[in-house]
Amino acid sequence: MTMQAIGKPHSRVDGRAKVTGGARYAAEFNQPDQLYAVVVGSTVGLGRILRIDAGAVAQMPGVRAVISHLNAPRLAYQPHKGGTDPANGERLHVLQDDQVRFYGQPVAVIVADSLDHAERAAAALAVSYAGETPVVDPLDAKVQPVAPQAGRAGADRSRGDADAAFAAAPVTVEASFDMARENHTPMEPHATIAAWSGDRLTLWSKSQFVVNEQAEIAAIFGMPAANVQVICPFVGGGFGTSLRTWPHVTLAAIAARQVGRPVKLVLTRRQMFHTTGHRPRTLQRVALGATTDGRLTSLIHEGSGETSRYEQFVEALTSTSGFMYSCPNVRTRYRLLPMDTGTPTFMRGPGEASGMYAVESAIDELSYKLGIDPVELRRRNEPAIDEAEKLPFSSRSLMQCYALGAERFGWASRDPRPRAMRDGRLLIGWGVASASYPCFFSPASARVRLLADGSAEVEAASSDMGPGTYTSMTQVAAETLSLPLDKVRFSLGRSDFPATPSHGGSQTMSSVGSAVRAACLAVQAELAKRAVADRRSQLFGASIDSVEWREGRLSRKGDAAAGPSYSELVTGAGGSPVEAGASAARDAAIAKQYSMHAFGAVFVEVSVDPDLGLVRLRRAVGAYGAGRIVNPKLATSQCIGGMVGGLGMALMERTALDPRDGRPVNAHMGDYLVPVNLDVPHLEAHFVEEQDPHVNPLGVKGLGEVALVGMAPAIANAVFHATGKRVRELPIRIENLLDV
Ligand code: MOS
C-alpha cells in the first residue's frame, strides 16, 4: 500500500461542508445575547471632528451604546508589528482622538439590539467636522515623493551604468505607466464577533493571520496574548485584505466590553473600500536599451506607489527587475507618495503584479521595435543566474514555461503584425508576458496526534482563504504517515494552535506544509521511542536506529515482516493519543546560496471591437514552474483564480476617488467592476516538471501570487497586437480604444 497522497488531484476535503453550508464563516458564529455594532465613517477626507450629537441617537429604539473618541476607552496601543504591518509608521488608533486622516475613517460605533436598529442610529448620528480638502491624487503637485525608510524591498538598486548605457543604446523604449488603485473585494465581508468573559476575549473574526490578530489585539488593549483567542476556520476569499488586523476588530472588542455582551460587527461592502487596505495606485517609468539583435544593455525601472501619511506601505514594485533578464546595466528606484488615504496593503502578487505589468509591457514594445518575436526576445535575454544577487537560481523554468505555453496556445501560428489577425469585424490580438514571485518560507509549527483507532489529528493555526489548505495539508500528513486521506483530520484557524506565518505571500504550502511534515515525522519518532521501550511491544529492546516506518508500520530494518501499526502501537501504549509537535524554517545557509522564485509564462487572446472599443478576453494559457505540485486539481483552480484577478486588473478594476473629499465613488459591486462568469473564457493552467530540493523539504514554490502576475501585461500586450495602440494605463477602458 503506497499512498502517494501528494501529487494527486484530490477534491477538497472541505468541499462538501462548503457547498452544504456546513462551513462556518466569521459572521455565522452568533453568540447568545449578542448585540450588533455598526461603524460610522467620516464623511470628510481630512480634518477634525467638531461635534458628535450622541444624545438624540442614544434614545432611538434598541440603541445600547454610542461610542466615539469622546467616550471610548483610552487603549494601550502598545508597539506591535506583525509581519504584514508596515515596518515604518504607526497604525491608526481608532476612536482615540478627533483627527480625521482619510474618508471613511471610523469616527463612531453604534451598538443596538438588532442590525436594523444599529443601522438606523448610525445613519442618524450627526457628526460635524472642520474639514479640509485631502490630497488623494498621486499626480497632485502637493504630493511629495519620499524614499521608503530602511528595508530591502524598497531600496534603490543599481549595477553598471544604466543611464549611460540607455543613452548609448541603438534601440530604446521609454514608457510611463499608470495603474489604478484596486480593492480586494472578496465575497465574504470583513466580520468580527467579539465576546468577553472577564478579562478574556474571544474573537470569531475573518483573518488570514489568526496568531497575528491575537497579538495585535492584545497589544492594542494592553493584555496578555494568552487572554485573546481568535477563531477563523473558513475565509471566503481574502487576496490580502485580511492579513492585517484593521480597526473594525478593535471596534468590535471595544463595543463588546462597553455593553458587557457579545457584539457582532460586519463591515458593509462600501466600508470595505475605506479601512481595509487596497492595492496602491502606481506610477512607473521603464526605459530599455538594446542591441539591434535584441540583447538588453540597459534596464531602468522607476516606480512610485500611494501610501498613507501615517504608515509607509512598501511592496515589491521593482524587485523582479534585477533578475528577470540578463542585463549588465540595471537601475531601479522606488518612491512612496504619502497622501490623505488609509494605508494600502498587500493584494495578490503585491508589487510584482504592478511592477511586472510595466516592465513586461515595455519588453513587448521593444519586441516590435526590434521586429523580434516577444517569446524569442525573452529567450535571448534569459539569464544564467540571478544577476542582481549574483546567485544561482534554486531552479528556474521560465523557458520551459514559454515552450509549454506556446505549444498549448498555438503561438507559432501568430501573425506578428499588429491588426493583422481578425475574426469577422473584430480585431484579434495575441499577447504574452512573464510572471515571477519569490518562494517564501517562514517559520511555522504544527502538531500531530495519533489516536488509538489509527487515525491522525493535525493542527496548525494557519488559514484557508480558498487555495485548499485543508486538503493539501491533509495530503502532506497522509503521505508522510502513509495513511489514507480519510484517516487524517486537519484543523486550522485557531490562534491557540501551533503558530504559523501569514496566510499570504504564497508561503502556506511551503511553510505550514513543511511544519506538518516535520510534525508527522516527530510523532512517528515519539511512537517508535515508546515502542522500543515498551516491554509488551514486539519491538522492545530494539535500538531506535534499527527500526523504520514502512507504510504506516514500525518494522525492523532489513526484516520484510511488517511490524505493528499506529493503532496497535497507540493501543499498546495504553490507548491515549500520542502527540508531537514540530517547527520548520528555512535553512539560513541555503537561503544565502540560492535565489528562489517561481516563474510563469502567460499567453492570451483578446478581441477588440473597433467600433465600440470593447475588449474581451477570449482565452488564456498560463504555464508555471512552481516546483512540486501537491494537488494538480487545486493548483489549476488556484491558477485560474489568479488569472481572473489579472483579468480584472487589466480591464475592469479601478477604485476611483472623488478629489474633493477622497471618497471612493464606486465603492460597491455595481460600479467597482470585477470579472463575472460571462467575462471569463476558457482558461488553462499547466505546470512544468520542476524538482527543486532547495526551496523547502516539500519542494513546493507556491502558486497564489505568480498566477496573477503575468496576466495584466499579457492582456495589455494582446490589446496592442490587436489594435496597434499601446495603452499604458490600467484598467484599459473603452475610452482608451475609441480611436482604433
Ligand atoms: Mo496574499 S497578498 O499574499 O494574501
XYZ file of C-alpha atoms and ligand atoms in Angstrom:
744
model
C 0.000 0.000 0.000
C 1.840 3.032 -1.216
C -0.251 6.066 -0.615
C 1.192 8.812 -2.784
C -1.273 11.321 -1.465
C 0.908 14.137 -2.767
C 0.604 14.903 -6.453
C -2.898 13.503 -6.823
C -5.886 15.618 -7.915
C -7.933 15.046 -4.772
C -11.120 17.046 -4.390
C -11.366 19.423 -1.467
C -11.812 17.600 1.816
C -13.959 20.544 2.943
C -15.840 20.791 -0.330
C -18.963 19.142 0.973
C -19.067 21.393 4.026
C -18.677 24.435 1.818
C -21.438 23.631 -0.630
C -23.878 22.419 2.005
C -23.475 25.408 4.301
C -21.666 23.383 6.923
C -18.596 25.604 6.726
C -18.994 28.486 9.174
C -17.596 31.908 8.406
C -16.870 34.629 10.967
C -20.287 36.309 10.862
C -22.025 32.969 11.360
C -20.697 32.334 14.862
C -23.662 34.010 16.501
C -23.417 34.106 20.282
C -26.175 34.056 22.914
C -27.331 37.580 23.867
C -25.388 39.068 21.010
C -25.787 42.737 20.096
C -24.981 44.390 16.786
C -22.457 47.079 16.011
C -22.368 49.402 13.025
C -19.426 51.636 12.183
C -19.911 55.306 11.377
C -17.264 56.572 8.980
C -16.049 60.083 8.432
C -17.762 61.997 5.636
C -14.793 64.304 5.207
C -11.427 63.210 3.889
C -9.272 65.260 6.239
C -9.774 67.439 9.260
C -11.133 67.343 12.760
C -14.341 66.232 14.424
C -16.061 69.244 15.958
C -19.176 67.706 17.488
C -20.995 64.416 17.790
C -24.657 64.550 18.789
C -24.844 61.205 20.523
C -27.721 62.195 22.804
C -30.541 62.015 20.267
C -29.316 58.780 18.776
C -28.896 57.146 22.180
C -32.672 57.496 22.662
C -33.508 55.697 19.421
C -35.143 52.238 19.624
C -32.812 49.434 20.617
C -29.685 51.532 20.884
C -27.385 50.397 23.683
C -24.290 52.469 23.137
C -22.892 55.270 21.005
C -19.123 55.113 21.211
C -16.788 57.749 19.792
C -13.487 59.356 20.753
C -15.494 61.318 23.349
C -16.253 58.259 25.453
C -14.172 55.378 24.093
C -11.646 53.839 26.445
C -8.071 55.076 26.033
C -6.404 51.974 24.665
C -2.831 50.898 25.303
C -1.797 50.618 21.651
C 1.444 49.012 22.696
C 4.058 48.719 19.956
C 3.392 45.705 17.779
C 4.390 44.936 14.234
C 3.242 41.723 12.671
C 4.910 40.534 9.514
C 2.185 42.157 7.439
C 2.239 45.556 9.161
C 4.315 48.318 7.566
C 7.734 48.491 9.192
C 7.661 52.273 9.300
C 4.967 54.430 10.813
C 2.240 53.799 13.352
C -1.127 52.166 12.794
C -4.366 54.058 13.075
C -5.505 54.442 16.683
C -9.239 54.120 16.387
C -11.532 56.458 18.381
C -8.591 57.874 20.315
C -8.695 61.482 19.093
C -10.655 63.955 16.967
C -8.414 63.768 13.900
C -9.738 62.579 10.552
C -6.968 61.255 8.329
C -8.970 59.833 5.422
C -12.509 59.486 4.109
C -14.448 56.724 5.817
C -12.167 56.523 8.848
C -14.275 55.187 11.729
C -15.439 58.039 13.959
C -18.084 56.201 15.976
C -19.629 52.814 16.528
C -23.265 52.238 17.408
C -24.367 49.174 19.346
C -28.011 48.112 19.267
C -30.178 45.070 19.843
C -30.626 44.450 16.118
C -28.708 45.219 12.979
C -31.620 47.292 11.768
C -31.672 49.458 14.891
C -27.926 49.896 14.750
C -28.008 50.898 11.104
C -30.806 53.397 11.658
C -28.937 55.007 14.520
C -25.684 55.063 12.560
C -27.443 56.814 9.698
C -28.982 59.353 12.100
C -25.821 60.180 14.026
C -24.928 63.821 13.375
C -21.204 64.454 13.261
C -19.825 67.840 12.312
C -16.328 68.423 11.097
C -13.784 71.098 10.370
C -12.963 69.557 7.030
C -10.116 70.251 4.658
C -9.540 69.073 1.124
C -7.445 65.916 1.238
C -4.699 65.109 -1.230
C -5.682 61.818 -2.852
C -4.330 62.055 -6.394
C -0.731 60.890 -6.864
C -0.415 63.385 -9.722
C -1.321 66.289 -7.400
C 1.579 68.753 -7.247
C 1.280 68.756 -3.452
C 2.391 65.115 -3.247
C 5.987 64.848 -2.123
C 7.621 61.524 -3.027
C 9.712 60.016 -0.259
C 12.190 57.161 -0.258
C 10.980 54.324 1.936
C 12.873 54.158 5.209
C 15.012 51.086 5.769
C 14.009 47.815 4.213
C 15.392 45.807 1.394
C 12.230 45.606 -0.709
C 12.111 49.361 -1.152
C 15.801 50.044 -1.608
C 17.174 51.583 -4.785
C 19.489 49.207 -6.616
C 21.959 49.694 -9.395
C 24.546 47.728 -11.329
C 26.677 49.002 -14.183
C 25.655 52.387 -15.528
C 22.109 52.062 -16.764
C 21.657 55.700 -17.768
C 24.828 55.846 -19.855
C 24.002 52.505 -21.461
C 20.492 53.709 -22.249
C 21.865 56.869 -23.871
C 24.259 54.798 -25.965
C 21.831 52.036 -26.945
C 20.992 51.640 -30.649
C 17.406 50.629 -29.861
C 15.441 52.057 -26.955
C 11.992 52.062 -25.418
C 10.890 54.525 -22.803
C 7.397 54.477 -21.404
C 5.352 55.549 -18.398
C 2.555 53.552 -16.810
C -0.308 54.439 -14.501
C -2.054 51.607 -12.719
C -5.276 52.199 -10.812
C -5.921 51.613 -7.152
C -7.701 48.314 -6.599
C -9.715 46.896 -3.731
C -9.642 43.209 -2.855
C -13.445 42.729 -2.921
C -13.627 39.180 -1.597
C -17.091 37.660 -1.438
C -17.047 37.375 2.345
C -17.136 40.756 4.061
C -14.867 41.555 6.978
C -16.638 40.449 10.130
C -15.870 40.044 13.803
C -17.907 38.717 16.687
C -16.301 39.734 19.986
C -17.146 38.207 23.350
C -15.515 38.998 26.680
C -15.500 36.637 29.614
C -13.898 38.544 32.449
C -10.566 39.673 31.086
C -10.526 37.082 28.329
C -11.585 37.951 24.821
C -12.740 35.601 22.081
C -12.886 36.870 18.509
C -14.601 34.980 15.727
C -13.039 37.071 13.054
C -12.248 36.906 9.367
C -8.470 36.660 9.264
C -5.634 35.364 7.114
C -3.347 35.519 10.139
C -5.041 34.462 13.376
C -1.907 34.438 15.550
C -1.138 37.989 14.458
C -4.684 39.134 15.138
C -4.324 37.694 18.618
C -1.028 39.522 19.173
C -2.277 42.784 17.673
C -5.491 42.954 19.695
C -3.579 42.018 22.844
C -1.145 44.875 22.163
C -3.934 47.351 21.442
C -5.746 46.501 24.672
C -2.564 46.031 26.699
C -3.404 42.499 27.740
C -1.538 39.180 27.601
C -1.851 37.463 24.239
C -2.879 34.294 26.055
C -6.111 36.080 27.028
C -7.130 36.571 23.410
C -8.420 33.728 21.280
C -9.025 34.206 17.557
C -11.105 31.644 15.680
C -11.475 31.540 11.913
C -11.972 28.132 10.331
C -13.042 29.483 6.926
C -12.205 32.572 4.892
C -14.422 33.487 1.971
C -11.683 34.963 -0.161
C -9.003 37.322 1.072
C -6.393 38.184 -1.509
C -4.532 40.040 1.243
C -7.238 42.225 2.781
C -7.407 40.035 5.895
C -3.666 39.848 6.514
C -3.637 42.865 8.815
C -5.980 43.438 11.718
C -7.977 46.518 10.774
C -9.801 48.927 13.113
C -13.161 47.160 12.970
C -11.784 44.283 15.021
C -10.776 46.716 17.754
C -14.172 48.417 17.496
C -15.998 45.120 17.979
C -13.922 44.400 21.079
C -14.430 47.923 22.480
C -18.163 47.655 21.878
C -18.477 44.225 23.467
C -16.646 45.384 26.551
C -18.719 48.557 26.815
C -22.086 46.766 26.716
C -20.976 43.616 28.542
C -22.432 41.372 25.824
C -21.108 39.663 22.720
C -21.151 42.035 19.762
C -21.222 41.264 16.073
C -19.744 43.732 13.618
C -19.868 43.172 9.867
C -18.479 45.790 7.505
C -20.669 46.811 4.623
C -19.363 46.392 1.099
C -18.941 50.158 0.946
C -16.931 50.246 4.163
C -14.567 47.629 2.759
C -13.360 50.335 0.373
C -12.391 52.602 3.289
C -10.419 50.942 6.029
C -9.287 47.508 4.971
C -6.429 48.289 2.617
C -6.133 48.394 -1.140
C -3.603 47.815 -3.863
C -1.895 51.200 -4.197
C -2.160 53.134 -7.410
C 1.290 53.146 -9.015
C 3.091 55.427 -11.432
C 6.035 53.863 -13.233
C 8.636 54.646 -15.842
C 10.591 51.970 -17.698
C 13.498 52.640 -20.042
C 15.109 49.823 -22.004
C 18.174 49.867 -24.196
C 19.090 47.011 -26.521
C 21.373 45.997 -29.333
C 19.807 45.550 -32.748
C 19.833 41.789 -32.269
C 17.828 42.175 -29.099
C 20.304 41.948 -26.231
C 19.329 44.201 -23.356
C 22.048 46.688 -22.488
C 20.067 48.839 -20.075
C 17.028 48.395 -17.875
C 15.753 51.314 -15.815
C 12.665 50.831 -13.687
C 11.362 53.675 -11.572
C 8.108 53.408 -9.725
C 6.088 55.057 -7.017
C 3.057 53.945 -5.071
C 0.487 55.520 -2.798
C 0.759 55.268 0.939
C -0.950 56.939 3.874
C 0.551 59.782 5.869
C 0.833 57.644 8.996
C 2.406 54.454 7.604
C 4.797 53.536 4.815
C 3.324 50.661 2.880
C 6.163 49.122 0.879
C 5.665 46.465 -1.786
C 7.979 44.665 -4.191
C 7.308 47.035 -7.091
C 10.769 46.944 -8.646
C 12.274 43.825 -7.121
C 11.872 41.442 -10.059
C 13.594 43.876 -12.424
C 17.027 42.883 -11.205
C 16.789 39.203 -12.122
C 14.232 38.630 -14.861
C 16.647 39.484 -17.665
C 20.322 39.231 -18.300
C 21.475 42.831 -18.477
C 24.734 44.439 -17.407
C 23.250 47.833 -16.567
C 20.193 47.947 -14.339
C 18.849 50.692 -12.121
C 15.697 50.536 -10.017
C 14.190 53.285 -7.901
C 11.100 53.157 -5.701
C 9.333 56.040 -4.018
C 6.281 56.382 -1.836
C 3.601 59.008 -2.298
C 2.109 59.847 1.114
C -1.445 61.073 0.786
C -4.594 61.537 2.861
C -5.732 57.968 2.487
C -5.911 54.816 4.534
C -2.815 52.662 4.383
C -2.700 50.337 1.370
C -1.892 46.692 1.919
C -0.771 43.584 0.130
C -3.054 42.443 -2.669
C -2.379 39.253 -4.581
C 1.008 39.486 -6.280
C 1.726 42.637 -4.243
C 4.317 44.725 -6.075
C 5.298 42.099 -8.590
C 1.936 42.296 -10.358
C 2.215 46.071 -10.740
C 5.943 46.237 -11.446
C 5.945 43.426 -13.970
C 2.973 44.966 -15.760
C 5.196 47.934 -16.589
C 8.375 46.037 -17.456
C 6.644 43.258 -19.393
C 4.737 45.882 -21.378
C 7.987 47.695 -22.187
C 9.676 44.445 -23.239
C 6.748 43.851 -25.575
C 7.182 47.336 -27.056
C 10.840 46.568 -27.569
C 9.987 43.350 -29.399
C 8.010 45.309 -32.008
C 10.760 47.907 -32.362
C 13.268 45.137 -32.956
C 10.994 43.007 -35.059
C 11.712 40.029 -32.840
C 9.014 37.706 -31.545
C 8.353 38.562 -27.878
C 8.985 34.977 -26.777
C 12.250 34.882 -28.701
C 13.268 38.249 -27.228
C 12.868 36.823 -23.753
C 14.864 33.753 -24.731
C 17.734 35.917 -25.935
C 17.851 37.671 -22.572
C 17.365 34.677 -20.313
C 19.944 34.931 -17.513
C 22.039 32.008 -16.310
C 21.974 33.268 -12.733
C 20.261 35.937 -10.667
C 22.468 38.817 -11.778
C 21.189 41.129 -9.038
C 22.122 38.813 -6.186
C 24.896 37.064 -8.113
C 23.422 33.751 -7.028
C 22.247 30.713 -8.931
C 18.511 30.145 -9.047
C 17.373 27.223 -6.900
C 15.505 26.373 -10.090
C 14.184 28.475 -12.952
C 11.952 27.023 -15.620
C 10.863 30.175 -17.397
C 11.964 28.979 -20.824
C 10.253 25.641 -20.268
C 7.126 27.598 -19.318
C 7.361 29.532 -22.578
C 7.841 26.344 -24.571
C 4.928 24.574 -22.913
C 2.648 27.602 -23.012
C 3.459 28.407 -26.640
C 2.731 24.855 -27.677
C -0.591 24.652 -25.810
C -1.618 28.083 -27.045
C -0.562 27.571 -30.640
C 1.683 30.651 -30.606
C 3.555 29.533 -33.747
C 0.603 30.459 -35.956
C 0.549 34.081 -34.772
C 0.842 36.771 -37.415
C 3.277 39.170 -35.730
C 1.919 42.326 -37.373
C -0.474 44.444 -35.303
C -4.050 44.496 -36.636
C -3.254 41.518 -38.864
C -5.492 38.972 -37.159
C -9.240 39.258 -37.351
C -12.419 37.400 -36.646
C -15.076 38.985 -38.803
C -15.135 42.644 -37.836
C -13.319 42.034 -34.561
C -9.607 42.694 -34.187
C -7.789 39.759 -32.628
C -4.657 40.136 -30.519
C -2.282 37.599 -29.056
C -0.075 38.710 -26.200
C 2.404 37.182 -23.840
C 4.173 38.097 -20.611
C 6.361 36.614 -17.902
C 5.432 36.155 -14.271
C 7.529 35.675 -11.190
C 7.079 35.590 -7.447
C 9.523 34.775 -4.625
C 9.437 31.478 -2.750
C 8.964 32.495 0.842
C 9.317 30.034 3.694
C 8.665 31.482 7.141
C 8.957 29.660 10.447
C 5.865 27.566 11.098
C 4.791 24.884 13.512
C 2.254 22.076 13.654
C 1.067 19.340 15.977
C 0.013 15.779 15.266
C -1.918 13.348 17.456
C -2.167 9.671 16.630
C -5.303 8.076 18.033
C -5.944 4.515 19.081
C -8.161 3.961 16.022
C -5.153 4.551 13.811
C -6.221 7.975 12.622
C -4.302 11.216 12.945
C -5.324 14.685 14.008
C -3.165 17.510 12.718
C -3.342 21.129 13.837
C -1.758 24.395 12.754
C -3.021 27.962 13.281
C -2.988 28.858 9.577
C -5.948 29.798 7.382
C -7.536 28.587 4.196
C -8.812 31.508 2.147
C -9.556 29.283 -0.815
C -6.393 27.622 -2.140
C -7.327 24.356 -0.473
C -5.078 24.350 2.567
C -7.314 21.882 4.398
C -6.854 19.453 1.557
C -3.186 19.968 0.758
C -2.160 19.675 4.417
C -4.238 16.532 4.738
C -2.315 15.175 1.746
C 1.065 16.063 3.252
C 0.163 14.369 6.540
C -1.322 11.336 4.794
C 1.754 10.966 2.618
C 4.222 11.373 5.467
C 2.347 8.979 7.747
C 1.335 6.564 4.939
C -2.296 6.889 5.916
C -5.334 7.147 3.655
C -6.692 10.700 3.410
C -9.797 9.839 5.390
C -7.670 8.804 8.356
C -6.270 12.323 8.662
C -8.196 15.225 10.115
C -6.502 18.582 9.632
C -7.692 21.595 11.621
C -6.688 25.235 11.284
C -7.852 28.747 12.049
C -7.316 28.999 15.811
C -4.754 31.184 17.495
C -4.162 28.535 20.168
C -2.976 26.064 17.542
C 0.754 25.924 16.763
C 1.829 29.250 15.285
C 2.136 29.748 11.538
C 3.066 32.738 9.399
C 0.615 34.893 7.484
C -1.592 33.021 5.049
C -0.251 35.191 2.282
C 2.781 35.651 0.124
C 2.200 32.188 -1.384
C 4.034 30.695 1.571
C 1.449 28.473 3.244
C 2.220 25.296 1.320
C 5.928 25.829 1.826
C 5.863 26.899 5.488
C 2.886 25.125 7.019
C 3.363 22.135 4.741
C 6.926 21.725 5.926
C 5.788 22.038 9.539
C 3.064 19.433 9.067
C 5.589 17.080 7.530
C 8.032 17.711 10.391
C 5.314 17.119 12.987
C 4.325 13.837 11.332
C 7.935 12.689 11.419
C 8.152 13.812 15.059
C 5.103 11.822 16.118
C 6.487 8.764 14.359
C 9.756 9.221 16.244
C 7.872 9.576 19.504
C 5.876 6.425 18.856
C 8.999 4.487 17.883
C 10.771 5.638 21.018
C 7.884 4.383 23.122
C 7.652 1.083 21.243
C 11.280 0.085 21.745
C 11.000 0.980 25.426
C 7.740 -0.889 25.984
C 8.165 -4.396 27.422
C 4.889 -5.505 25.870
C 5.918 -4.394 22.408
C 7.315 -6.859 19.896
C 9.985 -4.247 19.208
C 11.037 -3.992 22.843
C 14.756 -3.649 23.202
C 15.427 -2.826 19.582
C 17.678 0.154 19.097
C 15.901 3.182 17.684
C 18.220 3.074 14.684
C 17.269 -0.489 13.841
C 13.585 0.249 13.239
C 11.902 2.166 10.473
C 8.447 3.241 9.340
C 7.221 1.386 6.321
C 3.742 2.176 5.061
C 2.412 3.108 8.455
C 4.014 0.240 10.342
C 7.046 0.225 12.578
C 9.313 -2.543 11.322
C 12.803 -3.787 11.867
C 15.166 -2.671 9.151
C 16.001 -5.492 6.797
C 13.098 -7.541 8.093
C 10.439 -7.997 5.422
C 7.785 -8.741 8.037
C 5.521 -5.767 8.715
C 5.626 -4.553 12.291
C 2.843 -3.019 14.382
C 0.533 -0.331 13.015
C -0.202 3.054 14.586
C -3.367 1.669 16.078
C -1.578 -1.294 17.621
C 1.196 0.884 18.963
C -1.083 3.541 20.442
C -3.350 0.883 21.928
C -0.332 -0.994 23.238
C 0.928 2.175 24.885
C -2.311 2.445 26.855
C -4.608 3.924 24.245
C -4.135 7.615 24.978
C -3.315 9.644 21.904
C 0.360 10.059 21.193
C 1.198 13.634 20.308
C 4.159 15.534 18.945
C 4.768 18.993 17.607
C 7.465 20.358 15.376
C 8.563 23.506 13.634
C 10.068 24.143 10.260
C 12.073 27.057 8.929
C 14.305 27.768 6.008
C 17.937 26.861 6.432
C 19.702 30.222 6.603
C 22.778 28.864 4.832
C 20.737 27.656 1.848
C 18.932 30.979 1.709
C 22.276 32.660 1.121
C 23.239 30.249 -1.660
C 20.227 30.450 -3.956
C 17.818 32.897 -5.470
C 14.383 31.312 -5.092
C 11.421 32.249 -7.242
C 8.519 30.722 -9.097
C 8.155 31.655 -12.768
C 5.424 31.573 -15.339
C 4.564 32.474 -18.925
C 1.092 33.693 -19.811
C -0.423 33.658 -23.301
C -3.738 35.355 -24.030
C -6.049 36.072 -26.910
C -8.280 39.133 -26.897
C -10.760 40.543 -29.317
C -11.296 44.271 -29.706
C -14.403 45.686 -31.267
C -13.022 48.520 -33.427
C -16.293 50.434 -33.355
C -17.049 50.157 -29.663
C -13.571 49.886 -28.162
C -14.737 46.843 -26.256
C -12.042 44.354 -25.228
C -12.876 40.745 -24.500
C -10.517 38.116 -23.233
C -11.112 35.061 -25.447
C -8.737 32.514 -23.933
C -5.618 32.291 -21.826
C -2.933 29.712 -21.209
C -0.649 30.016 -18.205
C 2.367 27.758 -17.788
C 4.081 27.742 -14.427
C 7.290 26.465 -12.947
C 6.240 26.280 -9.337
C 8.143 23.305 -8.028
C 6.256 20.270 -6.888
C 2.502 20.427 -7.373
C 0.853 18.913 -4.313
C -2.596 18.756 -5.853
C -2.994 19.434 -9.587
C -6.733 19.955 -9.288
C -6.437 22.609 -6.594
C -3.372 24.130 -8.236
C -5.238 24.512 -11.508
C -8.164 26.047 -9.685
C -5.889 28.469 -7.890
C -4.123 29.499 -11.078
C -7.391 30.093 -12.872
C -8.494 32.249 -9.960
C -5.286 34.252 -10.191
C -5.750 34.691 -13.921
C -9.252 36.016 -13.296
C -7.738 38.509 -10.842
C -5.290 39.577 -13.531
C -8.158 39.956 -15.987
C -9.850 42.287 -13.521
C -6.655 44.285 -13.153
C -6.233 44.570 -16.913
C -9.733 45.516 -17.963
C -12.008 46.346 -15.051
C -10.829 47.103 -11.555
C -10.303 50.690 -10.534
C -11.196 52.406 -7.294
C -11.983 55.988 -8.259
C -11.614 58.706 -5.626
C -13.525 61.966 -5.528
C -10.830 64.670 -5.472
C -12.984 66.881 -3.249
C -13.084 64.572 -0.251
C -11.271 61.341 -1.115
C -14.496 59.368 -1.209
C -14.247 56.133 -3.207
C -17.092 56.910 -5.599
C -17.555 53.375 -6.876
C -17.443 51.635 -3.520
C -19.931 48.928 -4.377
C -20.163 45.924 -6.635
C -22.349 47.751 -9.137
C -19.596 50.137 -10.158
C -16.379 48.537 -8.938
C -16.150 46.020 -11.735
C -14.715 42.559 -11.244
C -14.898 39.750 -13.772
C -18.095 37.725 -13.614
C -18.634 34.350 -15.218
C -19.543 35.842 -18.581
C -16.251 37.756 -18.659
C -14.186 34.640 -18.035
C -13.492 32.461 -21.064
C -11.558 29.224 -21.255
C -8.502 29.466 -19.024
C -5.817 26.819 -18.875
C -3.061 26.311 -16.349
C -0.158 23.966 -16.986
C 2.772 23.069 -14.820
C 6.245 22.203 -15.964
C 8.049 19.379 -14.221
C 10.318 21.035 -11.719
C 12.223 19.461 -8.881
C 13.674 21.989 -6.500
C 15.382 20.468 -3.469
C 16.425 23.846 -2.061
C 13.230 25.821 -1.522
C 11.829 23.664 1.297
C 11.540 19.984 2.252
C 8.454 19.554 0.067
C 9.983 21.219 -2.976
C 6.941 23.460 -3.423
C 7.173 27.045 -4.614
C 3.699 28.466 -4.046
C 1.198 29.492 -6.692
C -1.235 32.060 -5.370
C 0.573 35.194 -6.484
C 2.533 34.091 -9.539
C -0.736 33.114 -11.206
C -1.980 36.687 -11.154
C 1.275 38.428 -12.000
C 1.690 37.979 -15.752
C -1.923 38.253 -16.756
C -2.409 42.025 -16.980
C 0.678 42.689 -19.135
C -0.203 39.747 -21.392
C -3.644 41.279 -21.960
C -2.241 44.792 -22.479
C 0.239 43.361 -24.985
C -2.538 41.492 -26.770
C -4.571 44.707 -26.993
C -1.601 46.327 -28.736
C -1.262 43.384 -31.097
C -4.960 43.628 -31.925
C -5.129 47.377 -32.371
C -1.647 48.804 -32.844
C -2.414 51.141 -29.950
C -0.311 50.960 -26.794
C -2.385 51.756 -23.717
C -0.146 52.434 -20.755
C -2.732 52.666 -18.039
C -4.791 50.068 -16.266
C -7.523 49.183 -16.424
C -7.755 49.504 -20.203
C -11.154 51.022 -20.828
C -13.412 51.634 -23.779
C -12.391 55.287 -23.885
C -8.768 54.240 -24.391
C -9.709 52.428 -27.590
C -12.349 54.570 -29.231
C -9.841 55.700 -31.848
C -8.739 52.282 -33.053
Mo -1.892 37.492 -0.481
S -1.479 39.460 -0.957
O -0.290 37.184 -0.121
O -2.943 37.439 0.754
